[in-house]
Coordinates of C-alpha atoms in Angstrom, one line a residue:
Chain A
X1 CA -52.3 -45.4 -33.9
X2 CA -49.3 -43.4 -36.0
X3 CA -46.3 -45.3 -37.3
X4 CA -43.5 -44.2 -34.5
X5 CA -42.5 -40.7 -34.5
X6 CA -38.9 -40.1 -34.8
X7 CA -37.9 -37.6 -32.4
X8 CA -35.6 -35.2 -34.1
X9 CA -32.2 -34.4 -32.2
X10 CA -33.5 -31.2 -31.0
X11 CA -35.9 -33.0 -28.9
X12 CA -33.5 -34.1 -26.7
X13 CA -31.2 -31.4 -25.9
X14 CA -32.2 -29.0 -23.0
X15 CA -31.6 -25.9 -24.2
X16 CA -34.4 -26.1 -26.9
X17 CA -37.2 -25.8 -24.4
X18 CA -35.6 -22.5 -23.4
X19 CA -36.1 -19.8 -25.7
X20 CA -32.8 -17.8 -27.0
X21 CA -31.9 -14.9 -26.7
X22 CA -28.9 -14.3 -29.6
X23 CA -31.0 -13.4 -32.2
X24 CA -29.8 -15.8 -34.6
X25 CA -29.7 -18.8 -32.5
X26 CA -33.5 -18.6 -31.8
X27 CA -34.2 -18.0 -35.8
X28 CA -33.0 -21.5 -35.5
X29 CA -34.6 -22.8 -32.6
X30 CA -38.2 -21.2 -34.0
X31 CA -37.6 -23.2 -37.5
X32 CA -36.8 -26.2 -35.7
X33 CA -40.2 -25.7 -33.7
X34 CA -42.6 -25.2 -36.7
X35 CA -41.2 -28.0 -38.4
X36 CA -41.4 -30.0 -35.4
X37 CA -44.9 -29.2 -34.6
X38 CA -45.7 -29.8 -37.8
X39 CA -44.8 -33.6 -38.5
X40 CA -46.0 -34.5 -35.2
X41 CA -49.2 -33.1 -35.9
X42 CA -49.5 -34.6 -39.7
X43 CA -48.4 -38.2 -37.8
X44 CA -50.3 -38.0 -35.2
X45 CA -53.4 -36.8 -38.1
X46 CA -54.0 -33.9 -35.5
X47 CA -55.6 -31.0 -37.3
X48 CA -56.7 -28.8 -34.5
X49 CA -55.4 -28.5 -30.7
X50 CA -56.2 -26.4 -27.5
X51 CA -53.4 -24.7 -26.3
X52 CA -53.9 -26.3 -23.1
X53 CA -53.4 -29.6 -25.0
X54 CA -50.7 -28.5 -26.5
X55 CA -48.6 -27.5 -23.4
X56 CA -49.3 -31.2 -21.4
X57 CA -48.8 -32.8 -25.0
X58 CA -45.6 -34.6 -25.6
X59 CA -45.0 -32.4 -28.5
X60 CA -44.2 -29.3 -25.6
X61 CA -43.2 -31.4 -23.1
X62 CA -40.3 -34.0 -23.0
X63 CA -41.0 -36.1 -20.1
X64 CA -37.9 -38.4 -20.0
X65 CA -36.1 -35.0 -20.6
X66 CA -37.8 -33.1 -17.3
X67 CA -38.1 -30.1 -19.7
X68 CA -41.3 -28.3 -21.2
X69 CA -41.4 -25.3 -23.0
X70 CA -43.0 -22.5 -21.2
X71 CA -46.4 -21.4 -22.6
X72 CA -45.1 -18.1 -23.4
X73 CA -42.6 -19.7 -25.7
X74 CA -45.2 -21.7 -27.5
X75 CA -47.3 -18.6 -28.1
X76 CA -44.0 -17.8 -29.9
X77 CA -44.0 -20.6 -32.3
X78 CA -47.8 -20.7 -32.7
X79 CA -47.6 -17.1 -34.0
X80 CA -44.4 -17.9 -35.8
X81 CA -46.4 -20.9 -37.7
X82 CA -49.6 -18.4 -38.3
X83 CA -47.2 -15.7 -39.9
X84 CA -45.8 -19.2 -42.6
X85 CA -49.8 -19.9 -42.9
X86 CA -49.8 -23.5 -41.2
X87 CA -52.1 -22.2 -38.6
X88 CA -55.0 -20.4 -38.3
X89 CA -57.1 -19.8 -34.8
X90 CA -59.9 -21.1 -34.2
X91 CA -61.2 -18.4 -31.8
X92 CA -60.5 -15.1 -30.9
X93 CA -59.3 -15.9 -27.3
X94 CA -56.5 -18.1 -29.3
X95 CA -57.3 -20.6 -27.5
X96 CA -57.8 -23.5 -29.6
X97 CA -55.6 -23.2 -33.7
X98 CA -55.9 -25.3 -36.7
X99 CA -52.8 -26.8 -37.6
X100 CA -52.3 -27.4 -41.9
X101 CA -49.1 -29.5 -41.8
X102 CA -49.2 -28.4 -45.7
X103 CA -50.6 -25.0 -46.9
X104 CA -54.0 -24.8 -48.3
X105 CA -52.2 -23.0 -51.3
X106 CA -49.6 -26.1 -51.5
X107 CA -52.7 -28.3 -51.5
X108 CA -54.1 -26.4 -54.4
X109 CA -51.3 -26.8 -56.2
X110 CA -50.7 -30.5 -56.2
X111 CA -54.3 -31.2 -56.7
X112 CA -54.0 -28.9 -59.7
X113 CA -50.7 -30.7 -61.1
X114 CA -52.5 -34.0 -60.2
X115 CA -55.7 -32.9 -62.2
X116 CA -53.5 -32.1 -65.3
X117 CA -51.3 -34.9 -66.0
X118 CA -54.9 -36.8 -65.2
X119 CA -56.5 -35.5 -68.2
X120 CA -59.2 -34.4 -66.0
X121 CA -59.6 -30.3 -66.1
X122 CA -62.7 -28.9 -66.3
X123 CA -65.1 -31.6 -64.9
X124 CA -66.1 -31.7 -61.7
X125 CA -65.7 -35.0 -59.7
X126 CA -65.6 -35.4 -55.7
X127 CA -63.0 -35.9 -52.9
X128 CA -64.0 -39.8 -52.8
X129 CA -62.7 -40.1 -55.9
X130 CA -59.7 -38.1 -55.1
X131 CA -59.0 -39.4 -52.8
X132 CA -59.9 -43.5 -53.2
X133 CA -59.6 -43.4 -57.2
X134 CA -58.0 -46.1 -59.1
X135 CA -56.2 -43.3 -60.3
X136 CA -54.6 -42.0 -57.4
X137 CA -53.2 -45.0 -56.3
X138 CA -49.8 -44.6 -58.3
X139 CA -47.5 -42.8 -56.6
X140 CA -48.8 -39.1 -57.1
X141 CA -52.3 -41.1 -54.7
X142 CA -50.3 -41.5 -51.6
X143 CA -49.5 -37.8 -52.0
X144 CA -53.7 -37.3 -51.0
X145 CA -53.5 -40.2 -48.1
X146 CA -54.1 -38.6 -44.9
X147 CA -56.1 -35.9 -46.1
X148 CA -59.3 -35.3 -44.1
Chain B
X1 CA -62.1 -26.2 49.4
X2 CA -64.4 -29.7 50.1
X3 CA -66.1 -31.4 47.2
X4 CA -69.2 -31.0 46.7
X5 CA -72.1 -31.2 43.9
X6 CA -73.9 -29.0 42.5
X7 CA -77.7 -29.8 41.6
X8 CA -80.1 -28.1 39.7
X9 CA -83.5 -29.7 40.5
X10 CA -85.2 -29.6 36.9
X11 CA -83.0 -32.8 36.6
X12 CA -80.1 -31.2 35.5
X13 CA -77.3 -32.1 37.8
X14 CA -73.3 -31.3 37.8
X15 CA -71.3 -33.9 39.6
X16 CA -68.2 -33.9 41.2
X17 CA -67.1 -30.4 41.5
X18 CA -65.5 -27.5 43.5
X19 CA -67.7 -25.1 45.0
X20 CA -65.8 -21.7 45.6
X21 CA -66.9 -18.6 47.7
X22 CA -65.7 -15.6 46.8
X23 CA -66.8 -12.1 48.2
X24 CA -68.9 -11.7 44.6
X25 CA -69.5 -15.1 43.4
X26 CA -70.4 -18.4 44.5
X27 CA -68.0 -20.7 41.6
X28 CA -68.7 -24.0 40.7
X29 CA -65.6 -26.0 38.9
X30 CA -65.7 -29.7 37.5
X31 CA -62.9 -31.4 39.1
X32 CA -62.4 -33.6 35.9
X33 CA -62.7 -30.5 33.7
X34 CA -61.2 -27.5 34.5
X35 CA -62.3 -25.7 31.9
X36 CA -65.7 -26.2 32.9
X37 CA -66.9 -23.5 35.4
X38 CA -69.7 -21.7 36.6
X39 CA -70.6 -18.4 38.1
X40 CA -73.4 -17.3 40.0
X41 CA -72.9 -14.0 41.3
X42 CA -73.9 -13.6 45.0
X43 CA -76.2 -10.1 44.3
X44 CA -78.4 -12.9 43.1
X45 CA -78.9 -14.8 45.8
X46 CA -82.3 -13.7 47.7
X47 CA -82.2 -16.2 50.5
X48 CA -80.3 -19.9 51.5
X49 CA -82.2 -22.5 53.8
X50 CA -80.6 -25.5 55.1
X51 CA -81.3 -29.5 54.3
X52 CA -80.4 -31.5 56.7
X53 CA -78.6 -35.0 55.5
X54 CA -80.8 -38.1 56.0
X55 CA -80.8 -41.7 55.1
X56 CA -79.8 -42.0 51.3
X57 CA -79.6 -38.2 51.5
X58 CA -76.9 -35.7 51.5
X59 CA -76.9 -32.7 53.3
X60 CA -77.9 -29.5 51.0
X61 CA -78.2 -25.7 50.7
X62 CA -80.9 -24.5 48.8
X63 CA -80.6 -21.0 47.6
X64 CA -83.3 -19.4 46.2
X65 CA -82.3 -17.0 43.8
X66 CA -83.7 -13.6 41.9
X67 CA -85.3 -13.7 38.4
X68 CA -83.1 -13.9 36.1
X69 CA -81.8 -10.4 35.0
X70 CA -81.9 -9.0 31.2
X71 CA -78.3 -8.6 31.2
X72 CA -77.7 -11.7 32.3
X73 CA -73.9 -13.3 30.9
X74 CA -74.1 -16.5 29.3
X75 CA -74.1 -19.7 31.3
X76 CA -75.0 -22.9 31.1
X77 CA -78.7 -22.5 30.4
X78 CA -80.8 -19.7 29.0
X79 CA -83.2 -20.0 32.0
X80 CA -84.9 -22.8 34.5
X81 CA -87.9 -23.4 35.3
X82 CA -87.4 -23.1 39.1
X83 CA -85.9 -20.0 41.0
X84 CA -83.7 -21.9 43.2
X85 CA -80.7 -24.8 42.9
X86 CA -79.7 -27.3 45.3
X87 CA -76.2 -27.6 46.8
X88 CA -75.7 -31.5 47.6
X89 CA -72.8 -32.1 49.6
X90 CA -71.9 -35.7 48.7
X91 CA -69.1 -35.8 51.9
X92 CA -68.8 -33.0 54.4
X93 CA -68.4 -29.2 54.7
X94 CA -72.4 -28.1 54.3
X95 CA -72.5 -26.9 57.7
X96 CA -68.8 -24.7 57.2
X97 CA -70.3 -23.6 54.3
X98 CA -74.0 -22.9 55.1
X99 CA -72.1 -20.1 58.0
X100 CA -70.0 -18.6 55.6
X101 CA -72.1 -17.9 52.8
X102 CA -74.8 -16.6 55.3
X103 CA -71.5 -14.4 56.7
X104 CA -71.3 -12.9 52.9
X105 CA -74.7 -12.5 52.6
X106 CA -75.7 -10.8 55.6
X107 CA -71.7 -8.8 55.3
X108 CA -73.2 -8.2 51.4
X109 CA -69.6 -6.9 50.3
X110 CA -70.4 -7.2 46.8
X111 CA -71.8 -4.1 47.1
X112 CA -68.9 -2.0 48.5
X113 CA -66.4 -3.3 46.6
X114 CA -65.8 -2.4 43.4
X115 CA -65.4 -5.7 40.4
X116 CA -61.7 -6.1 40.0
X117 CA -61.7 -7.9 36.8
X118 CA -65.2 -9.6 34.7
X119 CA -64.4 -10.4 31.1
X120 CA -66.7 -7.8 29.7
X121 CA -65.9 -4.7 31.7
X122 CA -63.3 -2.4 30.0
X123 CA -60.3 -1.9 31.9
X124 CA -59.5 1.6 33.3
X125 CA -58.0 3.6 31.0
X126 CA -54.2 4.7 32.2
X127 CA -53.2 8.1 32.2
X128 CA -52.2 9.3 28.6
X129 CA -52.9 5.9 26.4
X130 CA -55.9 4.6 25.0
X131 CA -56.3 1.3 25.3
X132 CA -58.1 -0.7 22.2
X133 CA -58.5 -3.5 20.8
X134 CA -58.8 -4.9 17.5
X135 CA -57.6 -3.7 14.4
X136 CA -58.4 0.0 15.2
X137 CA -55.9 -0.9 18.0
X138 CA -53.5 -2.3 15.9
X139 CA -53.8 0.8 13.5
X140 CA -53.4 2.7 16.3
X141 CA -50.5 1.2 17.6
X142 CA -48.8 1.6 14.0
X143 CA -49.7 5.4 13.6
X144 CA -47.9 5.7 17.2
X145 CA -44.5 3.9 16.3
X146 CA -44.6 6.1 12.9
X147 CA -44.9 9.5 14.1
X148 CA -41.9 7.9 17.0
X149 CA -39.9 7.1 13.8
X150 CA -40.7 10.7 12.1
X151 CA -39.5 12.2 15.0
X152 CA -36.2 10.6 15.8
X153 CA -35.3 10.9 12.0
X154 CA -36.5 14.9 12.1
X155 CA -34.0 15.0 15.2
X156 CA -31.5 13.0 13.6
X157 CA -30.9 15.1 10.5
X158 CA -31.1 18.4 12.5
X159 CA -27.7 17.7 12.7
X160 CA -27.4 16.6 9.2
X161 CA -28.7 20.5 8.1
X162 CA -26.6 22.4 10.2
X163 CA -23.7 20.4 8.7
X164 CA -24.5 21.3 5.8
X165 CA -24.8 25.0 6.4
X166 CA -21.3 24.9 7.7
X167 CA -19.8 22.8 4.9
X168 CA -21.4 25.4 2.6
X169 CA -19.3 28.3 4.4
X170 CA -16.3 25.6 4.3
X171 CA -16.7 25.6 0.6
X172 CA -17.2 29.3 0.1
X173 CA -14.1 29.9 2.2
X174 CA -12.0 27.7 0.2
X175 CA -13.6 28.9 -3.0
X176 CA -12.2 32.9 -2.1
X177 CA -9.1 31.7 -0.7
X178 CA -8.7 29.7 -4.2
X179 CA -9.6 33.2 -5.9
X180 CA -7.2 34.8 -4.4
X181 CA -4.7 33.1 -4.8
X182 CA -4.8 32.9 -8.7
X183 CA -5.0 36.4 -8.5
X184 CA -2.3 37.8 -6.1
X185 CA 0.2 35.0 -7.0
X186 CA 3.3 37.0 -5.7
X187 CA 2.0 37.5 -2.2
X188 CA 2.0 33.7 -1.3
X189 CA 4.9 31.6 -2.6
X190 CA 4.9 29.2 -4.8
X191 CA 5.0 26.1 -2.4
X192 CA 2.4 27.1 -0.4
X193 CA 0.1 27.4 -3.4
X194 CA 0.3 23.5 -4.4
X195 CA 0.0 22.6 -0.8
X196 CA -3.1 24.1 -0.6
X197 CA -4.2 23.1 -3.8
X198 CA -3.8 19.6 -2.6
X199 CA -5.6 20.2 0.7
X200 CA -8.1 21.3 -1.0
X201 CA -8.0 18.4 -3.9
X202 CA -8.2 15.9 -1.2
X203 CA -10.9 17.1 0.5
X204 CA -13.0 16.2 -3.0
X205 CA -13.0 20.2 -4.0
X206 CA -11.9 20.0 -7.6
X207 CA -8.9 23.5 -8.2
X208 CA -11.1 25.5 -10.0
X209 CA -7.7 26.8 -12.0
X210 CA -7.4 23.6 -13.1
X211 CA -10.6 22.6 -14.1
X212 CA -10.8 25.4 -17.1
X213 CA -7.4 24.1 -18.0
X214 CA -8.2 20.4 -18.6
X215 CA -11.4 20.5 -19.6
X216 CA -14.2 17.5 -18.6
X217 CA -11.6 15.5 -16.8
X218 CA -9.9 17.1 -13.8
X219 CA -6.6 17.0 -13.4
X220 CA -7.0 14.7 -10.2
X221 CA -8.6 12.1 -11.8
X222 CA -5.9 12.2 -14.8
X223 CA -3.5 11.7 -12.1
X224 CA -5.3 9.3 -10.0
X225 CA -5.3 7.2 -13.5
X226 CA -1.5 6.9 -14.0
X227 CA -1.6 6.3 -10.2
X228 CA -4.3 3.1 -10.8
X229 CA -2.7 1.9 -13.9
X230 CA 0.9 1.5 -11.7
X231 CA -1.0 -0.2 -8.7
X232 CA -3.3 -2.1 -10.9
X233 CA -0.6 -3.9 -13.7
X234 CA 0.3 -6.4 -11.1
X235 CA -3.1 -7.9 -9.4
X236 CA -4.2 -7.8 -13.0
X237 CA -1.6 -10.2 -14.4
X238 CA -2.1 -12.8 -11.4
X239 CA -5.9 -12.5 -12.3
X240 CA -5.7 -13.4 -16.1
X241 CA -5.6 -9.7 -17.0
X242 CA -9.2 -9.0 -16.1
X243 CA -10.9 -7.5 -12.7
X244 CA -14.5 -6.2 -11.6
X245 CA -14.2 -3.0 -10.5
X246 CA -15.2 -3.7 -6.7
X247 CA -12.6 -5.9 -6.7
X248 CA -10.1 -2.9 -7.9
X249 CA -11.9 -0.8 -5.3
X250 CA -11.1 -2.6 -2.7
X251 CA -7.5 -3.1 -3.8
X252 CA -6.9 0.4 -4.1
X253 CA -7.8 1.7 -1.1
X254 CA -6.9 -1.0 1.1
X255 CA -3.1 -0.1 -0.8
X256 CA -4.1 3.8 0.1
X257 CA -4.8 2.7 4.0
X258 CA -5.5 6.6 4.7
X259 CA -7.2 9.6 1.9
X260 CA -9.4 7.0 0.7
X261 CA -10.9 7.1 -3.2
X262 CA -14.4 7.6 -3.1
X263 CA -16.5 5.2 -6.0
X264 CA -17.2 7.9 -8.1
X265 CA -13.7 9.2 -8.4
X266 CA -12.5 5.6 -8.9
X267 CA -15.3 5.5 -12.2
X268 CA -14.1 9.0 -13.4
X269 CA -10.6 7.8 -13.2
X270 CA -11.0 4.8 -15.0
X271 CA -13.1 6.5 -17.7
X272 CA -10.0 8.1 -19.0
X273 CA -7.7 5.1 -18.6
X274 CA -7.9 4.3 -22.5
X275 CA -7.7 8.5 -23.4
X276 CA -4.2 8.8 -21.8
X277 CA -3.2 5.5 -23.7
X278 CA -2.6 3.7 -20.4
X279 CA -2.3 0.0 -20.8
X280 CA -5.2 -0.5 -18.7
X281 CA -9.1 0.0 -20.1
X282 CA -12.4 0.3 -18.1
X283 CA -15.2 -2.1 -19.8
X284 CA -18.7 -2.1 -19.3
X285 CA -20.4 -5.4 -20.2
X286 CA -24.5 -5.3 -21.1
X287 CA -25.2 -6.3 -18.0
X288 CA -23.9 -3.2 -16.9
X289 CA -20.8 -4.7 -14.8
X290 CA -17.8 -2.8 -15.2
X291 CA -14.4 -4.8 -15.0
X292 CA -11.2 -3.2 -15.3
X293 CA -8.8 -5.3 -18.6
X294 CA -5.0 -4.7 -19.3
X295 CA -5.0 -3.7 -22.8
X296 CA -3.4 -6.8 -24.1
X297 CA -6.0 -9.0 -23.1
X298 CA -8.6 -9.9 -25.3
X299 CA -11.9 -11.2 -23.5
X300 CA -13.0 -12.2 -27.2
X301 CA -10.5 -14.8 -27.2
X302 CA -11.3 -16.1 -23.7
X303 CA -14.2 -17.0 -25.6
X304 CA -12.9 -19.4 -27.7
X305 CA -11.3 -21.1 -25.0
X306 CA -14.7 -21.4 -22.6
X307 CA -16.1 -22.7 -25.5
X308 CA -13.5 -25.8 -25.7
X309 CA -14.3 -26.0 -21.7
X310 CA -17.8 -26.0 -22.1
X311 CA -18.4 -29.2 -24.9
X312 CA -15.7 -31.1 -22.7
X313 CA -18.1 -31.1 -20.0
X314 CA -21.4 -31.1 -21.8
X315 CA -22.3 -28.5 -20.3
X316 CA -21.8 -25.9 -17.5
X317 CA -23.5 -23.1 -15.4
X318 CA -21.7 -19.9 -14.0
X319 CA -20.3 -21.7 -10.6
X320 CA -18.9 -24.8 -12.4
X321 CA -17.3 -22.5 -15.3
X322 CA -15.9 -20.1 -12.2
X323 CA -14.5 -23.2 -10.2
X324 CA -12.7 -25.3 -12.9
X325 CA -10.9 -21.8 -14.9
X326 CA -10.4 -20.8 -11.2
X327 CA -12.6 -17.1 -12.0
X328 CA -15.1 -14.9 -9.6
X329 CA -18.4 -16.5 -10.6
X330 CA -19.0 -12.9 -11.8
X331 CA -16.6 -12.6 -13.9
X332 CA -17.2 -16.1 -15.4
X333 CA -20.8 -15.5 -16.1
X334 CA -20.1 -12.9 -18.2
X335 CA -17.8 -14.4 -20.0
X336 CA -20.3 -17.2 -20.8
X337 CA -22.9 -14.5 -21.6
X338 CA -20.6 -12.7 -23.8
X339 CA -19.6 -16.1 -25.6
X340 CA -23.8 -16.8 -26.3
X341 CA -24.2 -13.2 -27.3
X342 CA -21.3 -14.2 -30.0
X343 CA -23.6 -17.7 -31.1
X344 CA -20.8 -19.9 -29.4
X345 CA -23.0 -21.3 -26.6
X346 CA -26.9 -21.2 -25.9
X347 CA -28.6 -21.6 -22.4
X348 CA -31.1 -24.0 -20.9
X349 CA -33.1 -22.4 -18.6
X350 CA -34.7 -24.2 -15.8
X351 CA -35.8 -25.0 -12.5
X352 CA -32.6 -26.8 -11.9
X353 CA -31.0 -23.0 -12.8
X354 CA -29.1 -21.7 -15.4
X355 CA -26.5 -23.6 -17.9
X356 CA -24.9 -23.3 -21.2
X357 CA -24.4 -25.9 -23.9
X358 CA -22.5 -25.5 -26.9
X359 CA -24.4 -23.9 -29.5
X360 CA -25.9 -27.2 -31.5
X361 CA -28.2 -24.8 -33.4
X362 CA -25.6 -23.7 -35.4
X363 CA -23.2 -26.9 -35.7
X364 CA -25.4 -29.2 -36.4
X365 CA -28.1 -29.0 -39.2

């Protein structure tokens, strides 16, 4: 089960589950949204949803609040996180996405920083080792915890 | 009516009924039931004989009956294996009965008489409708009350036309007299001419003369401006310097009791409130409400002020906003829309209906 989740202050106030009209203001509400979507999913070590899922999930819908964000609006931020590259879709009905909580170009770049200051470019070793080496249990390791 | 029972002697029997004679039928009707009845029409009788009662035995009528006919309605059962059914008479009556259904039978009035009512037979058709039922009636029915409609309307605006036709003249007539006045001015004096130019301005006709003069805007609606903008300084301070439009309407010509303002003079009026500097302005919010502002008021800073009344109370929606500034909700709402469109407040849409919060999006990081 994930550590708690700390709702961020968002969560909790109505009009986030409406989406805005002004322009700016829902620039700001969309952000909020990704990033949102985003931690809950790396927490909660989600990589891929329905969309159905999505809209019963917790994530979309605030319970305690009596407010869920209509399935239009989550189209919204779907597409919003697929334009940033943290999502890709899984089928062409997009009903079902992949959610990367860090970009795939992010993960080359640690793993390419990592390599270096290891010593270790230009031989080959496997993701086991990556990701359970004696090496990788300094602090630059729990950078590769939770990868699956 | 006595009681008696009806038996059918291939061991089907019907208790405790009502035998009825009518000049068609012979009716049987479960007392308990009413629903339950039967019908045997007398055509089908061939002949009755009599039983007489005995010990342990109830008196009877037996009545032998034709083979059962193709068109035969529905009944009880498809068919029998006998060609007859017994009448028991549990208490009295057989022998009342045996002599009148013998009267019917021998009298055989079935035959003269034609069926008042069966459930299958159609009904006469009445002079001039056609009866139907079903959805081809229904339909029917509908066509009817349209072409009705159709026709009153048609009647209606024959009227309407030859109005029109008349107006037209009205407006021609006016049109030469107009003419000729701007060209022989000496023949008519000079008094004369303005009071028919105002008959004719408030009868809607705009003075041709005065028209070329001025330009787009007429000269009556110039006037009718300076007119609004004395009637309208007043009402507008008491209402915090703004006013819808219907609400100015209905001012105006509630003030004008007689020559009411029609809504489209009242718009062109107002359009050129701000062109001949008046201190009143026509404004036209996205929404497409149009409210009437003195000059010196600034909705914009309204804003600023429903924003401080909105974070005291959390949060409002159109009604509470109207109630506690003491605003038409219509005005009020737009005040709150203009205010988001500005990034001071942001809405939460719902089931419960529509509110505005301050805008947390931007405050807080």
């Amino acid at each position: 089960m994930a550590m708690s989740f700390e709702w961020p202050w968002q969560y909790r106030f109505p009009p986030f589950f409406t989406l805005q009209p002004n322009v700016d203001t829902r620039q700001k509400q969309l952000a909020a949204w990704c990033s949102l979507v985003l931690s809950f999913c790396r927490l909660h070590k989600q990589s891929s949803m329905t969309v159905m899922e999505a809209q019963e999930s917790p994530l979309f819908n605030n319970v305690k609040l009596q407010r869920k964000l209509p399935v239009e609006s989550i189209q919204i931020v779907l597409e919003e996180l697929r334009k940033k590259g943290n999502l890709e879709w899984l089928d062409k009905n997009k009903s079902s996405f992949l959610i990367m909580w860090r970009r795939p170009e992010e993960w080359g770049k640690l793993i390419y920083q990592w390599v270096s200051r290891s010593g270790q470019n230009n031989s080959v070793f496997t993701l086991y080792e990556l990701t359970s080496g004696e090496d990788t249990e300094d602090e630059e390791g729990s950078i590769f915890v939770g990868v699956s | 009516m006595n009681k008696r029972t009806w038996t059918a002697l291939s061991g089907i029997k019907f208790d405790a009924g009502t035998l009825l004679l009518s000049t068609h039928r012979l009716i049987w009707r479960d007392q308990k039931n009413h629903e339950c009845c039967m019908a045997i029409p007398l055509s089908q009788i061939v002949f009755i004989e009599e039983q007489a009662a005995g010990i342990g035995k109830s008196a009877k009528i037996v009545v032998h009956l034709h083979p059962t006919p193709v068109s035969k309605e529905p009944g009880p059962f498809q068919s029998s294996k006998n060609s007859y059914i017994k009448l028991s008479f549990k208490e009295h009556g057989q022998i009342e009965f045996y002599r009148r259904l013998s009267e019917e039978m021998i009298q055989r009035r079935w035959e003269s008489m034609p069926v008042s009512q069966s459930l299958q037979s159609k009904r006469g058709s009445q002079p001039g409708r056609v009866r139907a039922v079903g959805i081809v009636g229904i339909e029917r029915k509908l066509e009817e009350k349209r072409k009705e409609t159709d026709k009153n309307i048609s009647e209606a605006f024959e009227d309407l036309s030859k109005l029109m036709i008349k107006a037209k003249e009205m407006v021609e007539l006016s049109k030469s007299i107009a003419n000729k006045i701007k060209e022989k001015q000496g023949d008519i004096t000079e008094d004369e001419t303005i009071r028919f130019k105002s008959y004719l301005l408030s009868m809607g006709i705009a003075n041709p003369v005065t028209r070329e003069t001025y330009g787009s805007g007429t000269q009556y609606h110039m006037q009718l401006a300076k007119q609004l903008a004395g009637i309208l300084q007043a009402p507008l301070e008491e209402r915090g310097g703004i006013m819808s439009l219907t609400e100015v309407y209905c001012l105006v010509n509630r003030a004008r009791g007689m020559e009411l303002l029609s809504p489209e003079d009242l718009v062109n009026a107002c359009k050129m409130l701000d062109a001949l500097k008046l201190p009143l302005r026509l404004r036209v919010f996205d929404s497409g409400v149009m409210v009437i502002e003195l000059q010196s008021h600034k909705e914009e800073e309204m804003v600023a002020s429903a924003l401080e009344t909105v974070s005291e109370k959390g949060s409002l929606t159109s009604e509470e906003f109207a109630k506690l500034v003491g605003m038409s909700v219509l005005l009020a709402k737009e005040r709150l829309l203009l205010a988001e469109k500005m990034g001071h407040l942001c809405r939460d849409d719902s089931v419960e209906g529509l509110r505005f919060y301050p805008n947390l999006f931007m405050t807080q990081s």
